[in-house]
CSV table of C-alpha atoms and ligand atoms in Angstrom, one decimal:
chain,number,residue,atom,x,y,z
A,219,MET,CA,22.0,14.4,-14.7
A,220,ASP,CA,19.3,11.9,-15.6
A,221,PHE,CA,17.2,10.2,-12.5
A,222,VAL,CA,13.8,9.4,-12.3
A,223,THR,CA,11.0,10.3,-9.9
A,224,ALA,CA,8.3,8.0,-8.8
A,225,SER,CA,5.3,9.4,-5.8
A,226,ALA,CA,2.8,7.1,-4.2
A,227,PRO,CA,0.1,7.8,-1.9
A,228,GLY,CA,-0.2,7.4,2.1
A,229,LYS,CA,-3.7,5.6,2.9
A,230,CYS,CA,-6.0,5.2,6.1
A,231,ILE,CA,-8.9,2.7,7.0
A,232,LEU,CA,-12.5,3.7,6.6
A,233,PHE,CA,-13.9,0.6,8.0
A,234,GLY,CA,-13.3,-3.1,8.9
A,235,GLU,CA,-9.7,-2.4,10.8
A,236,HIS,CA,-9.6,-5.4,13.6
A,237,ALA,CA,-12.2,-7.3,12.3
A,238,VAL,CA,-9.7,-8.0,9.1
A,239,VAL,CA,-7.5,-9.9,11.0
A,240,TYR,CA,-10.4,-12.6,11.8
A,241,GLY,CA,-11.3,-12.9,7.6
A,242,CYS,CA,-13.8,-10.1,7.3
A,243,PRO,CA,-13.4,-7.9,5.1
A,244,ALA,CA,-11.4,-4.1,5.1
A,245,VAL,CA,-11.8,-1.1,3.3
A,246,ALA,CA,-9.2,1.2,3.0
A,247,VAL,CA,-8.6,4.9,1.1
A,248,ALA,CA,-5.2,6.3,-0.5
A,249,ILE,CA,-5.2,9.5,0.8
A,250,GLU,CA,-3.4,12.9,-0.9
A,251,GLN,CA,-0.3,12.8,0.9
A,252,ARG,CA,2.4,10.8,-0.7
A,253,ILE,CA,5.8,10.0,-0.7
A,254,SER,CA,8.3,10.5,-3.5
A,255,VAL,CA,11.7,8.7,-4.8
A,256,LYS,CA,14.0,10.0,-6.7
A,257,LEU,CA,17.2,8.0,-8.1
A,258,GLN,CA,20.1,8.8,-9.8
A,259,PRO,CA,23.4,7.5,-10.6
A,260,SER,CA,25.7,8.0,-7.1
A,261,GLN,CA,28.5,10.0,-7.6
A,262,THR,CA,30.4,8.5,-4.8
A,263,ASN,CA,30.2,5.1,-5.7
A,264,THR,CA,28.7,3.7,-2.8
A,265,TRP,CA,24.7,4.2,-2.1
A,266,LEU,CA,23.5,6.6,-0.8
A,267,LEU,CA,20.0,8.0,1.0
A,268,ASN,CA,19.1,11.4,1.1
A,269,GLY,CA,22.9,12.3,1.2
A,270,ASN,CA,24.3,10.1,3.6
A,271,ILE,CA,26.1,6.4,3.0
A,272,LEU,CA,22.9,4.2,2.7
A,273,ASN,CA,22.7,1.9,5.7
A,274,LEU,CA,21.1,-1.6,4.4
A,275,GLU,CA,20.2,-3.3,7.9
A,276,LYS,CA,18.7,0.0,8.9
A,277,ASN,CA,16.9,0.2,5.8
A,278,PRO,CA,15.4,-3.3,5.3
A,279,HIS,CA,12.5,-2.2,3.1
A,280,ILE,CA,14.8,-0.3,0.9
A,281,SER,CA,17.6,-2.8,0.6
A,282,GLY,CA,14.8,-5.7,-0.1
A,283,LEU,CA,13.7,-3.8,-3.1
A,284,ILE,CA,17.5,-3.3,-4.1
A,285,GLU,CA,17.8,-7.3,-4.3
A,286,LYS,CA,14.9,-7.8,-6.2
A,287,LEU,CA,14.7,-5.5,-9.1
A,288,TRP,CA,18.5,-4.0,-9.1
A,289,PRO,CA,20.9,-6.4,-10.5
A,290,VAL,CA,24.4,-5.4,-8.7
A,291,LYS,CA,25.6,-8.6,-9.4
A,292,GLU,CA,25.7,-7.7,-13.2
A,293,GLY,CA,27.6,-4.1,-12.3
A,294,ALA,CA,25.1,-2.3,-12.3
A,295,PRO,CA,25.9,0.9,-10.4
A,296,PRO,CA,25.2,2.4,-7.0
A,297,LEU,CA,22.6,5.5,-6.9
A,298,SER,CA,21.8,7.9,-4.8
A,299,ILE,CA,18.4,8.1,-3.7
A,300,GLN,CA,16.1,11.1,-1.9
A,301,ILE,CA,13.0,10.4,-0.2
A,302,GLU,CA,10.6,13.6,0.5
A,303,GLY,CA,6.8,13.7,1.4
A,304,ASN,CA,3.9,14.8,3.7
A,305,ILE,CA,2.4,11.2,5.7
A,306,PRO,CA,3.7,11.7,9.2
A,307,PRO,CA,5.7,8.1,10.2
A,308,ALA,CA,4.8,5.5,12.4
A,309,SER,CA,0.6,7.0,12.5
A,310,GLY,CA,-1.3,4.3,10.8
A,311,LEU,CA,-1.0,6.1,7.7
A,312,GLY,CA,0.7,3.5,5.3
A,313,SER,CA,4.2,5.4,5.1
A,314,SER,CA,5.9,2.7,4.9
A,315,ALA,CA,4.4,1.3,2.1
A,316,ALA,CA,3.7,4.5,0.2
A,317,LEU,CA,7.8,4.2,0.7
A,318,SER,CA,8.3,0.5,-0.6
A,319,VAL,CA,6.0,1.1,-3.5
A,320,ALA,CA,7.4,4.1,-4.8
A,321,THR,CA,11.0,2.8,-4.3
A,322,ALA,CA,9.9,-0.6,-6.5
A,323,ALA,CA,8.4,1.9,-9.3
A,324,ALA,CA,11.4,4.5,-9.3
A,325,LEU,CA,13.7,1.4,-9.6
A,326,ARG,CA,11.9,-0.6,-12.3
A,327,ARG,CA,11.4,2.7,-14.1
A,328,ALA,CA,15.2,3.0,-13.7
A,329,ARG,CA,15.8,-0.2,-14.8
A,330,GLY,CA,13.3,-0.9,-17.7
A,331,ARG,CA,12.1,-4.2,-18.3
A,332,TRP,CA,13.1,-7.0,-20.6
A,333,ILE,CA,10.8,-8.2,-22.7
A,334,ILE,CA,10.2,-11.3,-25.8
A,335,GLN,CA,8.8,-10.8,-29.0
A,336,ALA,CA,8.2,-14.5,-29.3
A,337,ASN,CA,9.1,-15.4,-33.3
A,338,ASN,CA,8.5,-11.1,-34.6
A,339,THR,CA,4.8,-11.7,-33.6
A,340,GLU,CA,2.9,-8.9,-31.8
A,341,HIS,CA,2.8,-11.3,-28.5
A,342,THR,CA,4.7,-9.9,-26.1
A,343,SER,CA,5.9,-10.8,-22.3
A,344,TRP,CA,8.0,-10.1,-19.7
A,345,ALA,CA,11.3,-11.4,-19.7
A,346,GLU,CA,11.6,-10.6,-16.0
A,347,GLY,CA,10.2,-9.5,-12.9
A,348,PHE,CA,7.7,-10.1,-10.2
A,349,SER,CA,3.8,-10.4,-10.9
A,350,SER,CA,1.0,-12.3,-9.6
A,351,LYS,CA,0.0,-13.0,-13.2
A,352,ILE,CA,3.9,-14.5,-13.6
A,353,SER,CA,3.3,-18.1,-12.1
A,354,GLN,CA,7.5,-18.8,-12.1
A,355,THR,CA,8.3,-15.9,-9.5
A,356,ASP,CA,7.9,-16.6,-6.0
A,357,ALA,CA,8.5,-12.8,-4.9
A,358,TYR,CA,8.4,-13.9,-1.1
A,359,SER,CA,10.8,-15.9,-0.7
A,360,SER,CA,13.1,-15.6,-3.9
A,361,GLU,CA,16.0,-12.9,-4.1
A,362,ASP,CA,16.1,-13.4,-8.0
A,363,GLY,CA,14.1,-12.0,-10.4
A,364,PHE,CA,16.5,-10.9,-13.0
A,365,PHE,CA,15.6,-14.1,-14.9
A,366,PHE,CA,15.7,-14.6,-19.1
A,367,THR,CA,14.1,-16.7,-21.1
A,368,GLU,CA,16.1,-19.8,-22.0
A,369,ASN,CA,15.9,-19.7,-25.6
A,370,HIS,CA,17.7,-16.9,-27.0
A,371,ASP,CA,16.3,-17.4,-30.2
A,372,ASN,CA,13.2,-15.0,-29.5
A,373,LEU,CA,13.9,-11.5,-30.0
A,374,ILE,CA,14.4,-9.5,-26.2
A,375,HIS,CA,14.4,-5.8,-26.2
A,376,LEU,CA,14.4,-3.7,-23.0
A,377,ILE,CA,11.5,-1.2,-22.5
A,378,ASP,CA,11.1,1.5,-20.3
A,379,ASN,CA,8.3,3.9,-20.3
A,380,THR,CA,5.9,0.4,-20.1
A,381,ALA,CA,8.1,-1.2,-17.7
A,382,VAL,CA,6.5,0.3,-14.6
A,383,ASP,CA,3.5,-2.3,-13.2
A,384,LEU,CA,1.6,-1.8,-10.3
A,385,ASP,CA,0.6,-5.4,-9.2
A,386,GLU,CA,4.5,-6.0,-9.1
A,387,CYS,CA,5.3,-2.9,-6.9
A,388,ALA,CA,2.7,-4.4,-4.7
A,389,ILE,CA,3.8,-7.2,-4.4
A,390,LEU,CA,7.3,-6.4,-4.0
A,391,ALA,CA,6.6,-3.9,-1.3
A,392,HIS,CA,4.4,-6.2,0.4
A,393,SER,CA,6.7,-8.9,0.6
A,394,VAL,CA,9.6,-6.7,2.0
A,395,GLU,CA,7.3,-5.7,4.5
A,396,ALA,CA,6.6,-8.8,5.6
A,397,ALA,CA,10.6,-9.7,5.6
A,398,ALA,CA,11.0,-6.6,8.0
A,399,GLN,CA,7.4,-7.9,10.5
A,400,ASN,CA,8.4,-11.5,11.1
A,401,GLY,CA,6.2,-12.6,8.2
A,402,ARG,CA,3.3,-10.6,9.2
A,403,ALA,CA,2.2,-7.8,7.1
A,404,SER,CA,-1.5,-7.8,5.2
A,405,PRO,CA,-1.8,-6.5,2.0
A,406,MET,CA,-4.0,-3.9,2.4
A,407,ASP,CA,-0.8,-0.8,2.4
A,408,SER,CA,0.7,-2.0,-0.2
A,409,SER,CA,-2.3,-2.8,-3.0
A,410,THR,CA,-3.9,0.6,-1.6
A,411,CYS,CA,-0.5,2.9,-1.9
A,412,ALA,CA,0.1,0.6,-5.3
A,413,HIS,CA,-3.3,1.3,-6.8
A,414,GLY,CA,-5.0,4.3,-4.7
A,415,GLY,CA,-8.8,4.9,-5.1
A,416,VAL,CA,-10.6,2.8,-2.8
A,417,VAL,CA,-8.8,-1.2,-1.9
A,418,ILE,CA,-11.0,-4.1,-0.1
A,419,ILE,CA,-9.2,-6.9,1.3
A,420,SER,CA,-11.3,-9.9,2.4
A,421,ASP,CA,-11.0,-13.6,2.9
A,422,VAL,CA,-13.4,-14.4,0.4
A,423,ILE,CA,-14.0,-12.8,-2.9
A,424,GLU,CA,-16.4,-9.7,-2.8
A,425,GLU,CA,-19.2,-9.7,-5.0
A,426,SER,CA,-20.4,-6.4,-6.5
A,427,VAL,CA,-16.9,-4.9,-6.3
A,428,ASP,CA,-13.9,-5.6,-9.1
A,429,TYR,CA,-11.5,-8.2,-8.0
A,430,ILE,CA,-8.0,-7.9,-9.0
A,431,TYR,CA,-5.7,-10.4,-7.1
A,432,SER,CA,-4.8,-12.7,-4.6
A,433,ARG,CA,-2.0,-12.3,-2.4
A,434,GLU,CA,-0.6,-15.6,-0.5
A,435,LEU,CA,1.5,-15.7,2.5
A,436,LYS,CA,3.3,-18.0,4.7
A,437,VAL,CA,3.3,-17.1,8.5
A,438,ASN,CA,4.5,-19.8,10.8
A,439,ASP,CA,3.1,-22.9,8.8
A,440,ASP,CA,-0.2,-20.8,8.3
A,441,ASN,CA,-0.6,-19.7,4.5
A,442,ARG,CA,-2.7,-16.8,4.9
A,443,GLN,CA,-4.7,-15.7,1.7
A,444,TRP,CA,-6.1,-12.1,1.0
A,445,HIS,CA,-8.4,-11.2,-1.8
A,446,ILE,CA,-7.9,-7.5,-3.1
A,447,HIS,CA,-10.6,-5.3,-5.0
A,448,HIS,CA,-11.0,-1.9,-6.2
A,449,ILE,CA,-13.6,1.0,-6.5
A,450,ASN,CA,-12.9,4.3,-8.2
A,451,PRO,CA,-15.0,6.7,-6.0
A,452,ASN,CA,-17.0,9.0,-7.3
A,453,SER,CA,-15.0,12.3,-7.1
A,454,THR,CA,-17.5,15.1,-8.0
A,455,ASP,CA,-18.9,15.0,-5.0
A,456,ASP,CA,-17.5,17.0,-2.2
A,457,VAL,CA,-16.5,15.1,0.4
A,458,TYR,CA,-13.4,15.4,2.1
A,459,LEU,CA,-11.4,12.8,4.9
A,460,VAL,CA,-10.1,14.8,7.7
A,461,ILE,CA,-7.6,12.9,9.6
A,462,GLY,CA,-6.4,13.8,13.0
A,463,ASN,CA,-3.7,12.6,14.8
A,464,THR,CA,-3.3,12.3,18.1
A,465,GLY,CA,0.2,12.1,18.7
A,466,VAL,CA,0.0,8.8,21.0
A,467,HIS,CA,2.2,6.3,20.1
A,468,ALA,CA,0.1,2.7,20.1
A,469,PRO,CA,1.8,-0.3,18.2
A,470,THR,CA,-0.9,-2.4,16.1
A,471,GLY,CA,0.8,-5.4,17.2
A,472,LYS,CA,0.0,-4.5,20.8
A,473,GLN,CA,-3.3,-3.7,19.5
A,474,VAL,CA,-4.2,-7.0,18.0
A,475,SER,CA,-2.9,-8.9,20.8
A,476,LYS,CA,-5.5,-7.2,23.1
A,477,VAL,CA,-8.4,-7.6,20.9
A,478,ALA,CA,-7.1,-11.3,20.7
A,479,MET,CA,-6.8,-11.8,24.3
A,480,MET,CA,-10.3,-10.7,24.8
A,481,LEU,CA,-11.4,-13.1,22.6
A,482,GLU,CA,-9.8,-16.2,23.7
A,483,LYS,CA,-11.5,-15.0,27.6
A,484,GLU,CA,-15.0,-14.2,26.2
A,485,PRO,CA,-15.1,-16.7,22.4
A,486,SER,CA,-18.9,-15.6,22.6
A,487,ARG,CA,-17.8,-11.6,21.6
A,488,MET,CA,-17.0,-12.4,18.2
A,489,LYS,CA,-20.3,-11.3,17.4
A,490,GLU,CA,-18.8,-8.0,17.6
A,491,ILE,CA,-16.1,-9.0,15.2
A,492,GLU,CA,-18.9,-10.1,12.9
A,493,ALA,CA,-20.8,-6.9,13.1
A,494,ILE,CA,-17.5,-5.4,12.1
A,495,GLY,CA,-17.6,-7.0,9.1
A,496,LYS,CA,-21.5,-6.9,8.5
A,497,ILE,CA,-21.1,-2.6,8.8
A,498,ALA,CA,-18.0,-2.9,6.7
A,499,ARG,CA,-20.3,-5.0,3.8
A,500,ARG,CA,-22.9,-1.8,4.3
A,501,GLY,CA,-19.9,0.8,3.9
A,502,ILE,CA,-18.8,-1.3,1.0
A,503,GLN,CA,-22.5,-0.9,-0.6
A,504,ALA,CA,-22.7,2.8,0.1
A,505,LEU,CA,-19.4,3.5,-1.5
A,506,LEU,CA,-20.6,2.0,-4.6
A,507,ASP,CA,-23.7,4.1,-4.3
A,508,SER,CA,-22.1,6.7,-3.4
A,509,ASP,CA,-24.4,7.5,-1.3
A,510,TYR,CA,-21.9,9.6,1.3
A,511,GLU,CA,-24.9,10.2,4.1
A,512,MET,CA,-24.3,6.3,4.3
A,513,VAL,CA,-20.5,6.1,4.7
A,514,GLY,CA,-20.9,8.3,7.5
A,515,LYS,CA,-23.7,6.4,9.3
A,516,THR,CA,-21.7,3.3,8.5
A,517,MET,CA,-18.2,5.0,10.1
A,518,ILE,CA,-20.3,6.0,13.3
A,519,GLU,CA,-21.5,2.6,13.6
A,520,ASN,CA,-18.3,1.2,13.3
A,521,GLN,CA,-16.3,3.2,15.7
A,522,ILE,CA,-19.6,2.1,18.1
A,523,MET,CA,-17.8,-1.3,17.5
A,524,LEU,CA,-14.9,-0.7,17.8
A,525,THR,CA,-14.7,1.3,21.2
A,526,GLN,CA,-16.8,-1.5,22.3
A,527,ILE,CA,-14.2,-4.4,21.3
A,528,GLY,CA,-11.9,-1.5,23.6
A,529,VAL,CA,-9.8,-0.3,20.8
A,530,SER,CA,-10.6,3.0,21.3
A,531,SER,CA,-9.2,5.8,23.6
A,532,PRO,CA,-9.8,8.8,25.6
A,533,GLU,CA,-7.4,11.3,22.9
A,534,LEU,CA,-9.4,9.4,20.1
A,535,ASP,CA,-12.9,10.1,21.6
A,536,VAL,CA,-11.9,13.9,22.3
A,537,LEU,CA,-11.0,14.4,18.7
A,538,ILE,CA,-13.9,12.3,17.7
A,539,LYS,CA,-16.5,14.6,19.8
A,540,ALA,CA,-14.6,17.9,18.8
A,541,ALA,CA,-15.1,16.9,15.0
A,542,THR,CA,-18.8,15.1,15.3
A,543,PRO,CA,-20.5,18.3,14.7
A,544,THR,CA,-19.1,19.5,11.2
A,545,SER,CA,-18.9,15.7,10.0
A,546,ILE,CA,-21.0,13.1,8.0
A,547,GLY,CA,-19.3,10.6,9.8
A,548,VAL,CA,-16.3,10.1,12.5
A,549,LYS,CA,-14.3,7.1,13.4
A,550,LEU,CA,-10.8,5.5,14.7
A,551,THR,CA,-8.8,4.7,11.8
A,552,GLY,CA,-6.3,2.3,12.0
A,553,ALA,CA,-5.3,-0.3,15.0
A,554,GLY,CA,-6.5,2.5,17.6
A,555,GLY,CA,-5.3,3.0,21.1
A,556,GLY,CA,-4.1,6.2,19.7
A,557,GLY,CA,-2.6,7.4,16.5
A,558,CYS,CA,-5.5,8.6,14.0
A,559,MET,CA,-9.1,9.5,13.8
A,560,VAL,CA,-11.2,10.2,10.0
A,561,ALA,CA,-14.0,12.3,9.3
A,562,LEU,CA,-15.9,12.4,6.5
A,563,THR,CA,-16.7,16.2,5.9
A,564,ARG,CA,-18.1,18.5,3.4
A,565,ASN,CA,-16.6,21.5,5.6
A,566,PRO,CA,-13.0,20.5,5.9
A,567,LYS,CA,-11.8,23.8,7.3
A,568,LEU,CA,-13.9,23.9,9.9
A,569,THR,CA,-14.3,20.2,10.6
A,570,SER,CA,-9.9,20.5,10.7
A,571,GLU,CA,-10.2,23.7,13.1
A,572,ALA,CA,-12.3,21.7,15.7
A,573,ILE,CA,-10.1,18.9,15.5
A,574,GLU,CA,-6.7,21.0,16.2
A,575,LEU,CA,-8.9,23.0,18.6
A,576,ALA,CA,-9.2,19.7,20.9
A,577,GLY,CA,-5.1,19.2,20.2
A,578,GLY,CA,-4.5,17.1,17.3
A,579,ARG,CA,-2.8,17.2,14.0
A,580,THR,CA,-4.7,17.2,10.7
A,581,LEU,CA,-4.9,16.4,7.3
A,582,ILE,CA,-7.4,16.9,4.8
A,583,SER,CA,-7.6,14.6,1.4
A,584,LYS,CA,-10.1,13.8,-1.3
A,585,LEU,CA,-11.3,10.3,-1.3
A,586,GLY,CA,-9.4,8.3,-2.8
A,587,ALA,CA,-6.0,9.6,-4.4
A,588,GLN,CA,-4.4,8.3,-7.4
A,589,GLY,CA,-1.8,5.6,-6.7
A,590,ILE,CA,1.9,5.6,-8.2
A,591,THR,CA,2.8,7.9,-10.4
A,592,ILE,CA,6.3,8.2,-12.5
A,593,ASP,CA,6.4,12.1,-12.2
A,594,TYR,CA,9.8,12.1,-14.2
A,595,ALA,CA,11.7,9.6,-16.3
A,596,PRO,CA,14.4,10.3,-19.2
A,597,LYS,CA,13.6,8.5,-22.4
A,598,ASN,CA,16.0,5.5,-21.6
A,599,PRO,CA,16.6,3.3,-18.0
A,600,LEU,CA,19.5,4.7,-16.2
A,601,TRP,CA,21.6,1.4,-16.5
A,602,SER,CA,20.9,-1.5,-18.6
A,603,SER,CA,23.3,-4.2,-19.3
A,604,HIS,CA,22.5,-4.2,-23.1
A,605,LYS,CA,22.9,-7.8,-23.6
A,606,PHE,CA,20.4,-8.9,-26.1
A,607,SER,CA,19.9,-5.4,-27.8
B,39,PMV,O1,-2.4,0.9,12.1
B,39,PMV,P1,-2.7,0.0,10.9
B,39,PMV,O2,-3.5,1.5,9.7
B,39,PMV,O3,-1.7,-0.3,10.2
B,39,PMV,O4,-3.6,-0.4,10.8
B,39,PMV,C1,-3.9,-2.1,11.2
B,39,PMV,C2,-5.2,-3.2,11.0
B,39,PMV,C3,-5.1,-3.9,11.9
B,39,PMV,O5,-6.8,-4.3,11.3
B,39,PMV,C4,-5.5,-3.1,13.1
B,39,PMV,C5,-5.0,-5.0,12.1
B,39,PMV,C6,-3.8,-5.6,10.3
B,39,PMV,O6,-3.0,-6.8,10.4
B,39,PMV,O7,-5.1,-5.5,9.3
């Protein structure tokens, strides 16, 4: 039977967590651990998730993407969704964004995409889909992605193997993450999991790195805007990331509020946030120079500031201390208070053993894994209305 499989990486934050909430740049890197989504027509006439009936309310990311990408109203059949992966959930490693972007990619590949070829010329453009490059669609507020051109005289074709667009997957994943989190989600996870490599997010367009696109989201009458940039790290260098999980669950929202309260009480401590921003910019330059000794040094400086603003924890400190002798740089990654730390090292096995001996669970990854991949797809889409073909 025909099926489509797409996968996407998890992420960890190398520089700038917490300060990014106040407009400073943050640097996230895609890791080798992935989530894979397989779609095939359901044999039971209902949507299935890992063999059970899909509960749309309990899976808001998946149901949001089905609404935006799978035209049920036009008769598209229910699918069976199989999810596999090795990104630990709820640990700040982007498991929900990886699931969302991989699901978006698989649904789009299963659907194909209508394009317009105006007057038989070479010029083609999309007839449906969401992208920051297509101004008339609003993935955040609209559920309608199935628009067609008014002018049916144009030739309209269905494309399949080039139908998946990283930008569309990232924007849709961001929109469903925001919807599932009361409108609060930065596009850091969705962009990193979609594009892979190293992604920089900032309130300003950063000089010296490749700018890819901007994202806007209205959160409680406040229009937030982020600019997303990309670096492909030099993969020939023999450096690895070892991520150590404390196993302590610390919700991101609580950690972000803790910093907000500190700043409210002592506004002068905004200097510490600004210092993290400066450190992140130095880290970006070190990554661009492939100077990993400097990347590591900068991570250590970032950790000192994160401890100072009160977001490290005794459990994180134990793992960081254990990893330090064999690493180039070590810090917490994500919101802190628990969750994970990350070490940059040329001895991943030694560093991993040291973290495990200190009580952490570890993952090893090269720096900047590949973004979305379509791992299997048949020649034709799984379903299409074939209205115009
Ligand atoms: O817990 P994570 O990996 O999703 O990271 C949170 C990063 C913060 O800067 C603390 C919050 C945010 O929204 O950027």
